[in-house]
Amino acid sequence: MADSLLLRRPALGRHLGPVAAADARLASRYSNRLRAGYPARPEDLRSCGLIVLHTDTAGLARLLELLRRIGPWRGAHFVLLHAELDSSALDEFRAAGARVCSAAPAPAPSRDLVVVEGDRSALRRATAWLEDAHLRCLELAPGSKPLFLVGAQMPGWLLIPVFDAAFQTLKAAGLSPAEARRMLRFLGDAAVREFAAHGRRGWEDPAAAPRAAVTAAARKALMEASPRLGRFEEAMLAAVAEFYGGTAGQRPEGESRVLRVRLSIP
Amino acid sequence: MADSLLLRRPALGRHLGPVAAADARLASRYSNRLRAGYPARPEDLRSCGLIVLHTDTAGLARLLELLRRIGPWRGAHFVLLHAELDSSALDEFRAAGARVCSAAPAPAPSRDLVVVEGDRSALRRATAWLEDAHLRCLELAPGSKPLFLVGAQMPGWLLIPVFDAAFQTLKAAGLSPAEARRMLRFLGDAAVREFAAHGRRGWEDPAAAPRAAVTAAARKALMEASPRLGRFEEAMLAAVAEFYGGTAGQRPEGESRVLRVRLSIP
C-alpha cells in the first residue's frame, strides 16, 4: 500500500466511509493507516455511492472473490486504483449491472496527475472525488490503458540506453566521464526542448544531404572502434529509418527504400 | 564562413596577422569581415607562428593546392578550423615536417567549448590562442574526431524519434497533443537527470520481473493498435537488449540469450 494514491493524497480520505478488507483486523489496520473512514464489514460497502478498490496485482483474484460473495452489485459504482490494471478487470460486475472505472497516477512534475478510464457514470463520481483532492484527471480512450502505459514507459526504456551509448562513444573519443556526462546533459536537454517546440521536425536525419558522407564515415569509425556500439547505433538508426520511411500514405514506397539504403554504412 | 568560430568569437581576431585567400580581393574581404588582421599574399603566411586554416569541405582541395604552391612547410604550425575534418586532412604537410591540429566547436550551454586534436606542439599553440579568447578546449584521443562526431550527434539522431513514437502512442491512448507533449517533456527531463546522476543504473529494463508480464501485455496492445509503432518499439528494444545483453565479458552468453527471449512479445 506504500505507493498508494490514498496515502500520497490524504485529502482523498475526506469522504471515505466504511473501510473493508479480507478480515476485520486488516480493515482496522487500513483505516488507521489512512487516518480516514472507519473499519467495517464488506457488506457495508453496498451502501456507498462510490466503492474504491485497492489491491496489488497478486491480490486481485481474492478481492474479486470477496466482492462476488457480498453481491449483487447492480447499480453500484466502482473505481479500481491500480497503476496497470484497467476497468476490464471488473468486467464480471459490469456485466452484472455495475459501473466501473480505474484510476492511476501519471507522470507529472507536481505529482498531481491521474489517468482514468471506464464507464461514464463511474468516471463522473471518481473524478469528482479525485478533483476534490486537487488531482488533475486525464481520461483515456476506452480500452487504451495498456497503450498509455507503453507510451509513458517508452522514454524510460529507450532514452537511457541512447545516452549510455553516446556516453561510451564520447569516452572512446577521449572525453573524461565528467565531460561526456556534461555534454550529454546539454544535448539531452536540447532534444527535449526541440521536441517540445517542434515535434518531429526537430529531427536531424543522419542520411540527409549534405552531411550524409560525413556521418557515414563517422559511423564507420564507430563500428571499427567498437563493434558493439556500432551495431547498436546501426540497429537503432535502421529502426528509425523504417519508422519514418514507412509513414504509410505520406511517402511513396520507393522513397522509403532509398532512405534505408542511404542510412547503411558503405 | 557564417558558422565560423572566428566570427562567433571576435576575440580570436586579436592576434591575427596576414589574412590570405585564393586572390587579393577575397583576402581583403575576409579581413574586413573579420575586422582583424590585414590582407596579404599567401607567401606571407610563412612567417606566422600558427597558421589558421578555414575552409568548407568542398574548398579543401583548392586550399591544399594553394599551400603546396607556397611551401615548403617544415617547422610550420597549422590549425584547421572545421566541424568534421581532422588533422589527417593535412597529412601531406605533416609528412613534410609541419605540425598540424584541428579545432571544432562542441555542444555546450555557453557555446564556449572547442574540441581539438593533432600534434602536440601545434595543439599547444592553438589552445593558447583559443583559451586567450575564453574558449575551453577538450583534447580528443588521436584519430578519434569521427568517434566524437558520432557520439555528439547520436542524441539528435535517436532521441526525437523515441519522443515522437511515445507521443503518437500517448495520443492513441486518448491524450491531447498538448497533454502528451507536457508529459514527454517531464519524462525526457527525468531521463536526462537520471542518466546524469546514475548512468546506466537508471535504466528500467522492461523485461525485468515483476513487471515483465504487464509490459509484455502493454507492448502487445501497441502492436495491435499500430503495427508501425509496435514494430519501431520492438526493434528499438531488441537493439537495447542486444546492446546490454552483449556486454562481452560481463554477462555470460547464456544470460544474454535469456534477456533477448524475455524481451520478445509473447
Short mmCIF file of C-alpha atoms in Angstrom, two decimals:
data_model
loop_
_atom_site.label_atom_id
_atom_site.label_comp_id
_atom_site.label_asym_id
_atom_site.label_seq_id
_atom_site.Cartn_x
_atom_site.Cartn_y
_atom_site.Cartn_z
CA MET A 1 0.00 0.00 0.00
CA ALA A 2 3.14 2.17 0.22
CA ASP A 3 2.74 3.69 -3.25
CA SER A 4 -1.00 4.18 -2.90
CA LEU A 5 -2.65 7.33 -4.20
CA LEU A 6 -4.70 7.23 -0.99
CA LEU A 7 -1.60 7.58 1.18
CA ARG A 8 0.03 10.11 -1.10
CA ARG A 9 -3.01 12.40 -1.10
CA PRO A 10 -4.50 12.43 2.39
CA ALA A 11 -7.26 14.73 1.09
CA LEU A 12 -8.70 11.67 -0.69
CA GLY A 13 -9.63 10.29 2.74
CA ARG A 14 -12.03 13.14 3.49
CA HIS A 15 -15.04 11.37 2.01
CA LEU A 16 -14.16 7.79 2.98
CA GLY A 17 -16.80 5.86 4.89
CA PRO A 18 -16.63 2.13 5.65
CA VAL A 19 -13.18 0.54 5.09
CA ALA A 20 -13.40 -3.20 4.46
CA ALA A 21 -10.78 -5.89 3.90
CA ALA A 22 -10.39 -9.66 3.97
CA ASP A 23 -10.88 -9.60 7.75
CA ALA A 24 -11.79 -7.12 10.48
CA ARG A 25 -8.22 -6.80 11.78
CA LEU A 26 -6.93 -5.77 8.34
CA ALA A 27 -9.82 -3.35 7.81
CA SER A 28 -8.96 -1.71 11.11
CA ARG A 29 -5.28 -1.51 10.20
CA TYR A 30 -6.02 0.07 6.79
CA SER A 31 -8.37 2.64 8.28
CA ASN A 32 -5.75 3.56 10.89
CA ARG A 33 -3.02 3.77 8.29
CA LEU A 34 -5.18 6.02 6.11
CA ARG A 35 -6.37 8.06 9.10
CA ALA A 36 -9.73 8.03 7.33
CA GLY A 37 -13.07 6.21 7.27
CA TYR A 38 -13.89 3.52 9.83
CA PRO A 39 -13.39 -0.25 9.80
CA ALA A 40 -16.46 -2.10 8.60
CA ARG A 41 -17.73 -5.40 7.20
CA PRO A 42 -17.53 -5.90 3.42
CA GLU A 43 -21.34 -5.93 3.30
CA ASP A 44 -21.33 -2.30 4.48
CA LEU A 45 -19.77 -1.24 1.16
CA ARG A 46 -23.09 -1.84 -0.57
CA SER A 47 -24.45 1.48 0.68
CA CYS A 48 -21.54 3.53 -0.75
CA GLY A 49 -22.03 5.87 -3.72
CA LEU A 50 -18.54 5.01 -4.98
CA ILE A 51 -16.63 1.90 -3.95
CA VAL A 52 -12.85 2.40 -4.07
CA LEU A 53 -10.92 -0.80 -4.73
CA HIS A 54 -7.25 -1.05 -3.84
CA THR A 55 -5.17 -4.15 -4.45
CA ASP A 56 -1.86 -5.26 -5.88
CA THR A 57 -1.97 -7.49 -8.94
CA ALA A 58 -1.42 -10.64 -6.89
CA GLY A 59 -4.37 -9.84 -4.60
CA LEU A 60 -6.87 -9.19 -7.39
CA ALA A 61 -8.36 -12.70 -7.52
CA ARG A 62 -9.00 -12.66 -3.74
CA LEU A 63 -10.60 -9.21 -3.99
CA LEU A 64 -12.92 -10.32 -6.80
CA GLU A 65 -13.89 -13.42 -4.78
CA LEU A 66 -14.77 -11.22 -1.78
CA LEU A 67 -16.90 -8.91 -3.94
CA ARG A 68 -18.66 -11.89 -5.54
CA ARG A 69 -19.62 -13.19 -2.12
CA ILE A 70 -21.32 -9.98 -1.00
CA GLY A 71 -23.01 -9.01 -4.30
CA PRO A 72 -25.25 -8.45 -6.23
CA TRP A 73 -23.82 -5.14 -7.49
CA ARG A 74 -26.42 -3.88 -9.97
CA GLY A 75 -26.28 -0.05 -9.88
CA ALA A 76 -23.07 0.08 -7.80
CA HIS A 77 -20.11 2.31 -8.84
CA PHE A 78 -16.53 1.07 -8.57
CA VAL A 79 -13.18 2.73 -9.07
CA LEU A 80 -10.11 0.48 -9.15
CA LEU A 81 -6.93 2.23 -8.07
CA HIS A 82 -4.13 0.44 -9.89
CA ALA A 83 -1.10 1.52 -11.93
CA GLU A 84 -1.60 -1.13 -14.62
CA LEU A 85 -4.95 -2.90 -14.32
CA ASP A 86 -7.88 -1.20 -16.02
CA SER A 87 -11.64 -1.40 -15.59
CA SER A 88 -11.82 -4.60 -17.66
CA ALA A 89 -10.53 -6.38 -14.53
CA LEU A 90 -14.07 -5.78 -13.17
CA ASP A 91 -15.90 -6.93 -16.30
CA GLU A 92 -17.91 -9.55 -14.45
CA PHE A 93 -19.51 -6.87 -12.24
CA ARG A 94 -20.00 -4.61 -15.24
CA ALA A 95 -21.88 -7.47 -16.91
CA ALA A 96 -23.99 -7.77 -13.76
CA GLY A 97 -25.05 -4.10 -13.94
CA ALA A 98 -22.32 -2.26 -12.01
CA ARG A 99 -20.48 0.81 -13.41
CA VAL A 100 -16.72 0.51 -13.22
CA CYS A 101 -13.64 2.64 -13.90
CA SER A 102 -9.96 2.75 -12.96
CA ALA A 103 -7.54 5.46 -11.85
CA ALA A 104 -3.72 5.51 -11.82
CA PRO A 105 -1.07 8.11 -11.00
CA ALA A 106 0.58 9.52 -14.14
CA PRO A 107 3.96 11.23 -14.63
CA ALA A 108 3.86 14.98 -13.89
CA PRO A 109 6.23 17.41 -12.19
CA SER A 110 3.90 18.14 -9.27
CA ARG A 111 2.67 14.53 -8.93
CA ASP A 112 -0.91 15.72 -9.18
CA LEU A 113 -1.93 13.87 -12.34
CA VAL A 114 -4.18 10.82 -12.62
CA VAL A 115 -5.31 8.92 -15.69
CA VAL A 116 -8.80 7.45 -15.57
CA GLU A 117 -10.84 5.25 -17.91
CA GLY A 118 -14.07 3.31 -17.76
CA ASP A 119 -17.85 3.76 -17.64
CA ARG A 120 -19.24 7.28 -17.89
CA SER A 121 -21.20 7.41 -14.63
CA ALA A 122 -18.44 5.73 -12.58
CA LEU A 123 -15.93 8.18 -14.08
CA ARG A 124 -18.15 11.10 -13.10
CA ARG A 125 -18.14 10.08 -9.44
CA ALA A 126 -14.46 9.09 -9.40
CA THR A 127 -13.20 12.31 -11.00
CA ALA A 128 -15.35 14.44 -8.65
CA TRP A 129 -13.70 12.64 -5.71
CA LEU A 130 -10.17 12.92 -7.18
CA GLU A 131 -10.51 16.55 -8.24
CA ASP A 132 -11.79 17.45 -4.80
CA ALA A 133 -8.32 16.38 -3.59
CA HIS A 134 -6.77 18.68 -6.24
CA LEU A 135 -5.73 15.90 -8.56
CA ARG A 136 -5.99 16.57 -12.30
CA CYS A 137 -7.72 13.77 -14.23
CA LEU A 138 -6.91 12.81 -17.82
CA GLU A 139 -9.45 10.47 -19.38
CA LEU A 140 -8.02 7.73 -21.57
CA ALA A 141 -9.78 6.36 -24.64
CA PRO A 142 -11.78 3.19 -23.88
CA GLY A 143 -9.56 0.13 -23.54
CA SER A 144 -6.35 2.05 -24.04
CA LYS A 145 -4.69 1.97 -20.63
CA PRO A 146 -2.08 -0.55 -21.91
CA LEU A 147 -1.28 1.90 -24.73
CA PHE A 148 -0.89 4.70 -22.21
CA LEU A 149 1.47 2.56 -20.15
CA VAL A 150 3.70 1.75 -23.09
CA GLY A 151 3.80 5.41 -24.21
CA ALA A 152 4.66 6.64 -20.73
CA GLN A 153 7.33 3.97 -20.22
CA MET A 154 8.99 4.12 -23.63
CA PRO A 155 11.24 7.07 -22.69
CA GLY A 156 12.46 5.17 -19.61
CA TRP A 157 13.15 2.05 -21.68
CA LEU A 158 14.95 3.75 -24.56
CA LEU A 159 16.46 7.10 -23.61
CA ILE A 160 18.97 5.84 -21.04
CA PRO A 161 20.50 3.28 -23.45
CA VAL A 162 20.86 6.02 -26.10
CA PHE A 163 22.59 8.30 -23.59
CA ASP A 164 24.70 5.38 -22.45
CA ALA A 165 25.85 4.50 -25.99
CA ALA A 166 26.67 8.15 -26.73
CA PHE A 167 28.48 8.35 -23.37
CA GLN A 168 30.65 5.34 -24.18
CA THR A 169 31.34 6.74 -27.66
CA LEU A 170 32.42 10.13 -26.31
CA LYS A 171 34.65 8.44 -23.74
CA ALA A 172 36.19 6.34 -26.53
CA ALA A 173 36.89 9.65 -28.31
CA GLY A 174 38.93 10.79 -25.31
CA LEU A 175 36.48 12.79 -23.19
CA SER A 176 36.55 12.25 -19.43
CA PRO A 177 33.40 10.72 -17.89
CA ALA A 178 32.51 14.09 -16.33
CA GLU A 179 32.95 15.95 -19.62
CA ALA A 180 30.95 13.34 -21.56
CA ARG A 181 28.16 13.44 -18.97
CA ARG A 182 28.04 17.25 -19.06
CA MET A 183 27.87 17.28 -22.86
CA LEU A 184 25.10 14.67 -22.92
CA ARG A 185 23.10 16.56 -20.33
CA PHE A 186 23.24 19.58 -22.62
CA LEU A 187 22.37 17.52 -25.73
CA GLY A 188 19.55 15.71 -23.90
CA ASP A 189 18.04 18.97 -22.65
CA ALA A 190 18.31 20.37 -26.18
CA ALA A 191 16.50 17.35 -27.67
CA VAL A 192 13.70 17.57 -25.07
CA ARG A 193 13.22 21.29 -25.77
CA GLU A 194 13.45 20.74 -29.51
CA PHE A 195 10.78 18.06 -29.46
CA ALA A 196 8.53 20.10 -27.16
CA ALA A 197 8.81 23.07 -29.53
CA HIS A 198 8.88 21.46 -32.98
CA GLY A 199 7.98 17.79 -32.63
CA ARG A 200 9.33 15.51 -35.32
CA ARG A 201 10.52 18.48 -37.38
CA GLY A 202 13.36 18.82 -34.87
CA TRP A 203 14.84 15.54 -36.09
CA GLU A 204 18.26 15.57 -37.76
CA ASP A 205 18.28 12.86 -40.40
CA PRO A 206 21.83 11.45 -40.46
CA ALA A 207 21.24 10.37 -44.05
CA ALA A 208 20.26 13.84 -45.26
CA ALA A 209 22.49 15.65 -47.73
CA PRO A 210 24.89 17.38 -47.46
CA ARG A 211 26.14 15.60 -44.34
CA ALA A 212 25.43 12.01 -45.41
CA ALA A 213 29.02 11.24 -46.40
CA VAL A 214 30.48 12.67 -43.19
CA THR A 215 28.02 10.87 -40.92
CA ALA A 216 28.54 7.61 -42.82
CA ALA A 217 32.31 7.92 -42.29
CA ALA A 218 31.79 8.73 -38.61
CA ARG A 219 29.52 5.71 -38.18
CA LYS A 220 32.08 3.52 -39.91
CA ALA A 221 34.70 4.76 -37.42
CA LEU A 222 32.38 3.80 -34.57
CA MET A 223 31.88 0.30 -35.97
CA GLU A 224 35.66 -0.14 -36.18
CA ALA A 225 36.37 1.27 -32.72
CA SER A 226 33.62 -0.73 -31.02
CA PRO A 227 31.57 -3.26 -32.98
CA ARG A 228 29.15 -3.47 -30.04
CA LEU A 229 28.46 0.29 -30.07
CA GLY A 230 28.45 0.31 -33.87
CA ARG A 231 25.87 -2.49 -34.08
CA PHE A 232 23.67 -0.78 -31.51
CA GLU A 233 23.78 2.52 -33.34
CA GLU A 234 23.16 0.80 -36.68
CA ALA A 235 20.18 -1.17 -35.35
CA MET A 236 18.68 1.93 -33.71
CA LEU A 237 19.07 4.04 -36.86
CA ALA A 238 17.65 1.24 -39.02
CA ALA A 239 14.58 1.18 -36.74
CA VAL A 240 14.25 4.96 -37.06
CA ALA A 241 14.59 4.82 -40.85
CA GLU A 242 11.95 2.10 -41.02
CA PHE A 243 9.69 4.11 -38.69
CA TYR A 244 9.97 7.35 -40.62
CA GLY A 245 10.38 5.77 -44.01
CA GLY A 246 7.32 3.64 -43.58
CA THR A 247 4.88 6.50 -42.90
CA ALA A 248 2.23 4.79 -45.00
CA GLY A 249 0.48 7.18 -47.32
CA GLN A 250 2.91 10.03 -46.70
CA ARG A 251 5.96 8.84 -48.56
CA PRO A 252 5.94 6.60 -51.59
CA GLU A 253 7.44 3.15 -51.06
CA GLY A 254 10.30 3.98 -53.44
CA GLU A 255 11.48 6.90 -51.35
CA SER A 256 11.43 4.87 -48.17
CA ARG A 257 13.66 2.27 -49.81
CA VAL A 258 16.11 4.98 -50.84
CA LEU A 259 16.20 6.30 -47.27
CA ARG A 260 17.06 2.88 -45.93
CA VAL A 261 19.83 2.34 -48.41
CA ARG A 262 21.37 5.75 -47.72
CA LEU A 263 21.41 5.01 -44.00
CA SER A 264 23.51 1.86 -44.30
CA ILE A 265 27.22 2.16 -43.71
CA PRO A 266 29.09 1.89 -47.01
CA MET B 1 32.06 31.44 -43.26
CA ALA B 2 28.80 32.23 -41.43
CA ASP B 3 29.23 29.48 -38.80
CA SER B 4 32.91 30.20 -38.32
CA LEU B 5 34.42 30.14 -34.87
CA LEU B 6 36.35 33.24 -35.95
CA LEU B 7 33.17 35.23 -36.50
CA ARG B 8 31.47 33.87 -33.42
CA ARG B 9 34.39 34.81 -31.14
CA PRO B 10 35.74 38.19 -32.24
CA ALA B 11 38.41 37.89 -29.52
CA LEU B 12 40.09 35.26 -31.72
CA GLY B 13 40.96 38.07 -34.15
CA ARG B 14 43.18 39.86 -31.63
CA HIS B 15 46.33 38.02 -32.66
CA LEU B 16 45.62 37.66 -36.39
CA GLY B 17 48.30 38.94 -38.75
CA PRO B 18 48.32 38.40 -42.53
CA VAL B 19 44.99 37.16 -43.97
CA ALA B 20 45.44 35.30 -47.26
CA ALA B 21 43.00 33.71 -49.70
CA ALA B 22 42.79 32.46 -53.29
CA ASP B 23 43.17 36.05 -54.51
CA ALA B 24 43.85 39.52 -53.08
CA ARG B 25 40.22 40.67 -53.38
CA LEU B 26 38.98 37.72 -51.29
CA ALA B 27 41.76 38.19 -48.72
CA SER B 28 40.70 41.80 -48.34
CA ARG B 29 37.04 40.84 -47.99
CA TYR B 30 37.80 38.20 -45.31
CA SER B 31 39.95 40.59 -43.31
CA ASN B 32 37.18 43.22 -43.44
CA ARG B 33 34.54 40.71 -42.47
CA LEU B 34 36.65 39.52 -39.52
CA ARG B 35 37.59 43.11 -38.58
CA ALA B 36 41.01 41.60 -37.87
CA GLY B 37 44.46 41.13 -39.40
CA TYR B 38 45.33 42.63 -42.77
CA PRO B 39 45.04 41.29 -46.33
CA ALA B 40 48.27 39.71 -47.54
CA ARG B 41 49.75 37.29 -50.08
CA PRO B 42 49.72 33.56 -49.25
CA GLU B 43 53.54 33.66 -49.09
CA ASP B 44 53.30 36.00 -46.09
CA LEU B 45 51.78 33.16 -44.04
CA ARG B 46 55.21 31.51 -43.85
CA SER B 47 56.32 33.89 -41.11
CA CYS B 48 53.35 33.08 -38.81
CA GLY B 49 53.84 31.13 -35.59
CA LEU B 50 50.43 29.46 -36.11
CA ILE B 51 48.66 29.30 -39.46
CA VAL B 52 44.86 29.16 -39.10
CA LEU B 53 43.13 27.34 -41.96
CA HIS B 54 39.45 27.91 -42.63
CA THR B 55 37.58 26.17 -45.42
CA ASP B 56 34.39 24.28 -46.11
CA THR B 57 34.73 20.65 -47.16
CA ALA B 58 34.30 21.47 -50.85
CA GLY B 59 37.11 24.05 -50.76
CA LEU B 60 39.66 21.79 -49.09
CA ALA B 61 41.35 20.56 -52.29
CA ARG B 62 41.83 24.14 -53.50
CA LEU B 63 43.27 25.16 -50.12
CA LEU B 64 45.73 22.26 -50.12
CA GLU B 65 46.80 23.15 -53.67
CA LEU B 66 47.45 26.75 -52.59
CA LEU B 67 49.52 25.61 -49.60
CA ARG B 68 51.52 23.19 -51.76
CA ARG B 69 52.41 26.01 -54.13
CA ILE B 70 53.90 28.23 -51.41
CA GLY B 71 55.68 25.57 -49.32
CA PRO B 72 57.94 24.04 -48.03
CA TRP B 73 56.35 23.92 -44.54
CA ARG B 74 58.98 22.16 -42.43
CA GLY B 75 58.60 23.51 -38.85
CA ALA B 76 55.33 25.37 -39.58
CA HIS B 77 52.30 25.01 -37.25
CA PHE B 78 48.78 24.67 -38.67
CA VAL B 79 45.34 24.59 -37.06
CA LEU B 80 42.43 23.60 -39.28
CA LEU B 81 39.09 25.05 -38.13
CA HIS B 82 36.46 22.57 -39.29
CA ALA B 83 33.47 20.87 -37.70
CA GLU B 84 34.19 17.48 -39.25
CA LEU B 85 37.61 17.32 -40.87
CA ASP B 86 40.51 16.46 -38.59
CA SER B 87 44.25 16.99 -38.77
CA SER B 88 44.68 13.97 -41.06
CA ALA B 89 43.39 16.23 -43.85
CA LEU B 90 46.83 17.88 -43.60
CA ASP B 91 48.83 14.63 -43.52
CA GLU B 92 50.94 15.58 -46.56
CA PHE B 93 52.33 18.64 -44.72
CA ARG B 94 52.77 16.62 -41.54
CA ALA B 95 54.87 14.17 -43.58
CA ALA B 96 56.88 17.14 -44.85
CA GLY B 97 57.73 18.25 -41.30
CA ALA B 98 54.85 20.58 -40.36
CA ARG B 99 52.91 20.24 -37.08
CA VAL B 100 49.14 20.13 -37.60
CA CYS B 101 45.96 20.05 -35.48
CA SER B 102 42.27 20.78 -35.85
CA ALA B 103 39.66 22.61 -33.77
CA ALA B 104 35.86 22.47 -33.89
CA PRO B 105 33.04 23.97 -31.81
CA ALA B 106 31.43 21.42 -29.49
CA PRO B 107 27.98 21.39 -27.82
CA ALA B 108 27.87 23.33 -24.55
CA PRO B 109 25.32 25.64 -22.91
CA SER B 110 27.50 28.75 -23.16
CA ARG B 111 28.89 27.91 -26.63
CA ASP B 112 32.42 28.26 -25.29
CA LEU B 113 33.64 24.72 -25.90
CA VAL B 114 36.04 23.54 -28.60
CA VAL B 115 37.38 20.06 -29.29
CA VAL B 116 40.94 19.86 -30.58
CA GLU B 117 43.18 17.03 -31.78
CA GLY B 118 46.52 16.68 -33.52
CA ASP B 119 50.24 17.12 -32.99
CA ARG B 120 51.44 18.15 -29.54
CA SER B 121 53.29 21.36 -30.47
CA ALA B 122 50.55 22.59 -32.85
CA LEU B 123 47.96 21.87 -30.13
CA ARG B 124 49.98 23.89 -27.62
CA ARG B 125 49.91 26.98 -29.84
CA ALA B 126 46.30 26.50 -30.92
CA THR B 127 44.91 26.04 -27.40
CA ALA B 128 46.86 29.07 -26.14
CA TRP B 129 45.21 31.12 -28.89
CA LEU B 130 41.71 29.66 -28.26
CA GLU B 131 41.91 29.92 -24.47
CA ASP B 132 43.01 33.52 -24.76
CA ALA B 133 39.56 34.12 -26.31
CA HIS B 134 37.98 32.34 -23.31
CA LEU B 135 37.20 29.14 -25.16
CA ARG B 136 37.54 25.87 -23.24
CA CYS B 137 39.48 23.20 -25.14
CA LEU B 138 38.86 19.45 -24.84
CA GLU B 139 41.56 17.32 -26.42
CA LEU B 140 40.36 14.25 -28.30
CA ALA B 141 42.28 11.00 -28.48
CA PRO B 142 44.43 10.75 -31.64
CA GLY B 143 42.36 9.93 -34.72
CA SER B 144 39.08 9.95 -32.86
CA LYS B 145 37.30 13.03 -34.17
CA PRO B 146 34.88 10.85 -36.20
CA LEU B 147 34.05 8.98 -32.96
CA PHE B 148 33.43 12.28 -31.21
CA LEU B 149 31.11 13.38 -34.02
CA VAL B 150 29.01 10.24 -33.87
CA GLY B 151 28.77 10.42 -30.05
CA ALA B 152 27.73 14.06 -30.11
CA GLN B 153 25.18 13.51 -32.87
CA MET B 154 23.64 10.26 -31.63
CA PRO B 155 21.21 12.04 -29.28
CA GLY B 156 19.98 14.23 -32.15
CA TRP B 157 19.52 11.19 -34.39
CA LEU B 158 17.75 8.97 -31.88
CA LEU B 159 16.03 10.92 -29.10
CA ILE B 160 13.49 12.79 -31.24
CA PRO B 161 12.18 9.58 -32.88
CA VAL B 162 11.78 8.00 -29.43
CA PHE B 163 9.85 11.04 -28.19
CA ASP B 164 7.84 11.02 -31.39
CA ALA B 165 6.86 7.35 -31.06
CA ALA B 166 5.90 7.85 -27.40
CA PHE B 167 3.95 10.98 -28.41
CA GLN B 168 1.97 9.08 -31.03
CA THR B 169 1.33 6.25 -28.57
CA LEU B 170 0.05 8.61 -25.87
CA LYS B 171 -2.21 10.33 -28.41
CA ALA B 172 -3.53 6.94 -29.49
CA ALA B 173 -4.32 6.35 -25.80
CA GLY B 174 -6.52 9.45 -25.81
CA LEU B 175 -4.24 12.24 -24.58
CA SER B 176 -4.43 15.60 -26.35
CA PRO B 177 -1.25 16.66 -28.21
CA ALA B 178 -0.60 19.34 -25.55
CA GLU B 179 -1.02 16.84 -22.69
CA ALA B 180 1.18 14.24 -24.41
CA ARG B 181 3.86 16.85 -25.10
CA ARG B 182 3.82 18.07 -21.50
CA MET B 183 4.12 14.52 -20.16
CA LEU B 184 7.01 13.72 -22.51
CA ARG B 185 8.82 16.89 -21.56
CA PHE B 186 8.61 15.75 -17.94
CA LEU B 187 9.69 12.18 -18.78
CA GLY B 188 12.53 13.42 -21.00
CA ASP B 189 13.83 15.78 -18.31
CA ALA B 190 13.61 12.93 -15.81
CA ALA B 191 15.62 10.59 -18.09
CA VAL B 192 18.31 13.25 -18.66
CA ARG B 193 18.62 13.88 -14.91
CA GLU B 194 18.54 10.17 -14.17
CA PHE B 195 21.35 9.45 -16.60
CA ALA B 196 23.41 12.40 -15.38
CA ALA B 197 23.05 11.16 -11.79
CA HIS B 198 23.18 7.38 -12.12
CA GLY B 199 24.27 6.49 -15.66
CA ARG B 200 23.11 3.14 -16.95
CA ARG B 201 21.87 2.15 -13.49
CA GLY B 202 18.91 4.49 -14.12
CA TRP B 203 17.66 2.16 -16.85
CA GLU B 204 14.30 0.45 -16.37
CA ASP B 205 14.50 -2.95 -18.03
CA PRO B 206 11.03 -3.68 -19.44
CA ALA B 207 11.80 -7.40 -19.21
CA ALA B 208 12.67 -7.29 -15.51
CA ALA B 209 10.45 -9.12 -13.03
CA PRO B 210 7.94 -8.40 -11.57
CA ARG B 211 6.67 -6.13 -14.35
CA ALA B 212 7.60 -8.29 -17.34
CA ALA B 213 4.09 -9.69 -17.85
CA VAL B 214 2.45 -6.26 -17.66
CA THR B 215 4.89 -4.63 -20.04
CA ALA B 216 4.64 -7.53 -22.47
CA ALA B 217 0.84 -7.12 -22.49
CA ALA B 218 1.17 -3.36 -22.98
CA ARG B 219 3.58 -3.87 -25.88
CA LYS B 220 1.20 -6.37 -27.44
CA ALA B 221 -1.55 -3.74 -27.21
CA LEU B 222 0.70 -1.27 -29.01
CA MET B 223 1.43 -3.75 -31.79
CA GLU B 224 -2.31 -4.27 -32.28
CA ALA B 225 -3.21 -0.58 -32.14
CA SER B 226 -0.43 0.48 -34.52
CA PRO B 227 1.81 -2.12 -36.14
CA ARG B 228 4.13 0.69 -37.28
CA LEU B 229 4.65 1.97 -33.71
CA GLY B 230 4.78 -1.59 -32.39
CA ARG B 231 7.49 -2.61 -34.86
CA PHE B 232 9.53 0.50 -34.06
CA GLU B 233 9.31 -0.12 -30.33
CA GLU B 234 10.12 -3.80 -30.81
CA ALA B 235 13.16 -3.07 -33.00
CA MET B 236 14.46 -0.40 -30.59
CA LEU B 237 14.05 -2.66 -27.56
CA ALA B 238 15.68 -5.57 -29.39
CA ALA B 239 18.68 -3.30 -30.13
CA VAL B 240 18.83 -2.30 -26.47
CA ALA B 241 18.63 -5.94 -25.31
CA GLU B 242 21.41 -6.89 -27.71
CA PHE B 243 23.48 -3.89 -26.54
CA TYR B 244 23.10 -4.62 -22.84
CA GLY B 245 22.96 -8.39 -23.20
CA GLY B 246 26.12 -8.50 -25.26
CA THR B 247 28.38 -6.74 -22.74
CA ALA B 248 31.24 -9.08 -23.59
CA GLY B 249 32.97 -10.40 -20.53
CA GLN B 250 30.40 -9.01 -18.12
CA ARG B 251 27.49 -11.32 -18.71
CA PRO B 252 27.72 -14.93 -19.86
CA GLU B 253 26.37 -15.62 -23.34
CA GLY B 254 23.57 -17.76 -21.84
CA GLU B 255 22.21 -14.88 -19.83
CA SER B 256 22.22 -12.57 -22.83
CA ARG B 257 20.12 -15.09 -24.75
CA VAL B 258 17.64 -15.26 -21.89
CA LEU B 259 17.34 -11.46 -21.85
CA ARG B 260 16.55 -11.40 -25.54
CA VAL B 261 13.89 -14.07 -25.22
CA ARG B 262 12.22 -12.34 -22.32
CA LEU B 263 12.01 -9.10 -24.27
CA SER B 264 10.10 -10.59 -27.18
CA ILE B 265 6.35 -10.16 -27.23
CA PRO B 266 4.62 -13.47 -26.42
#
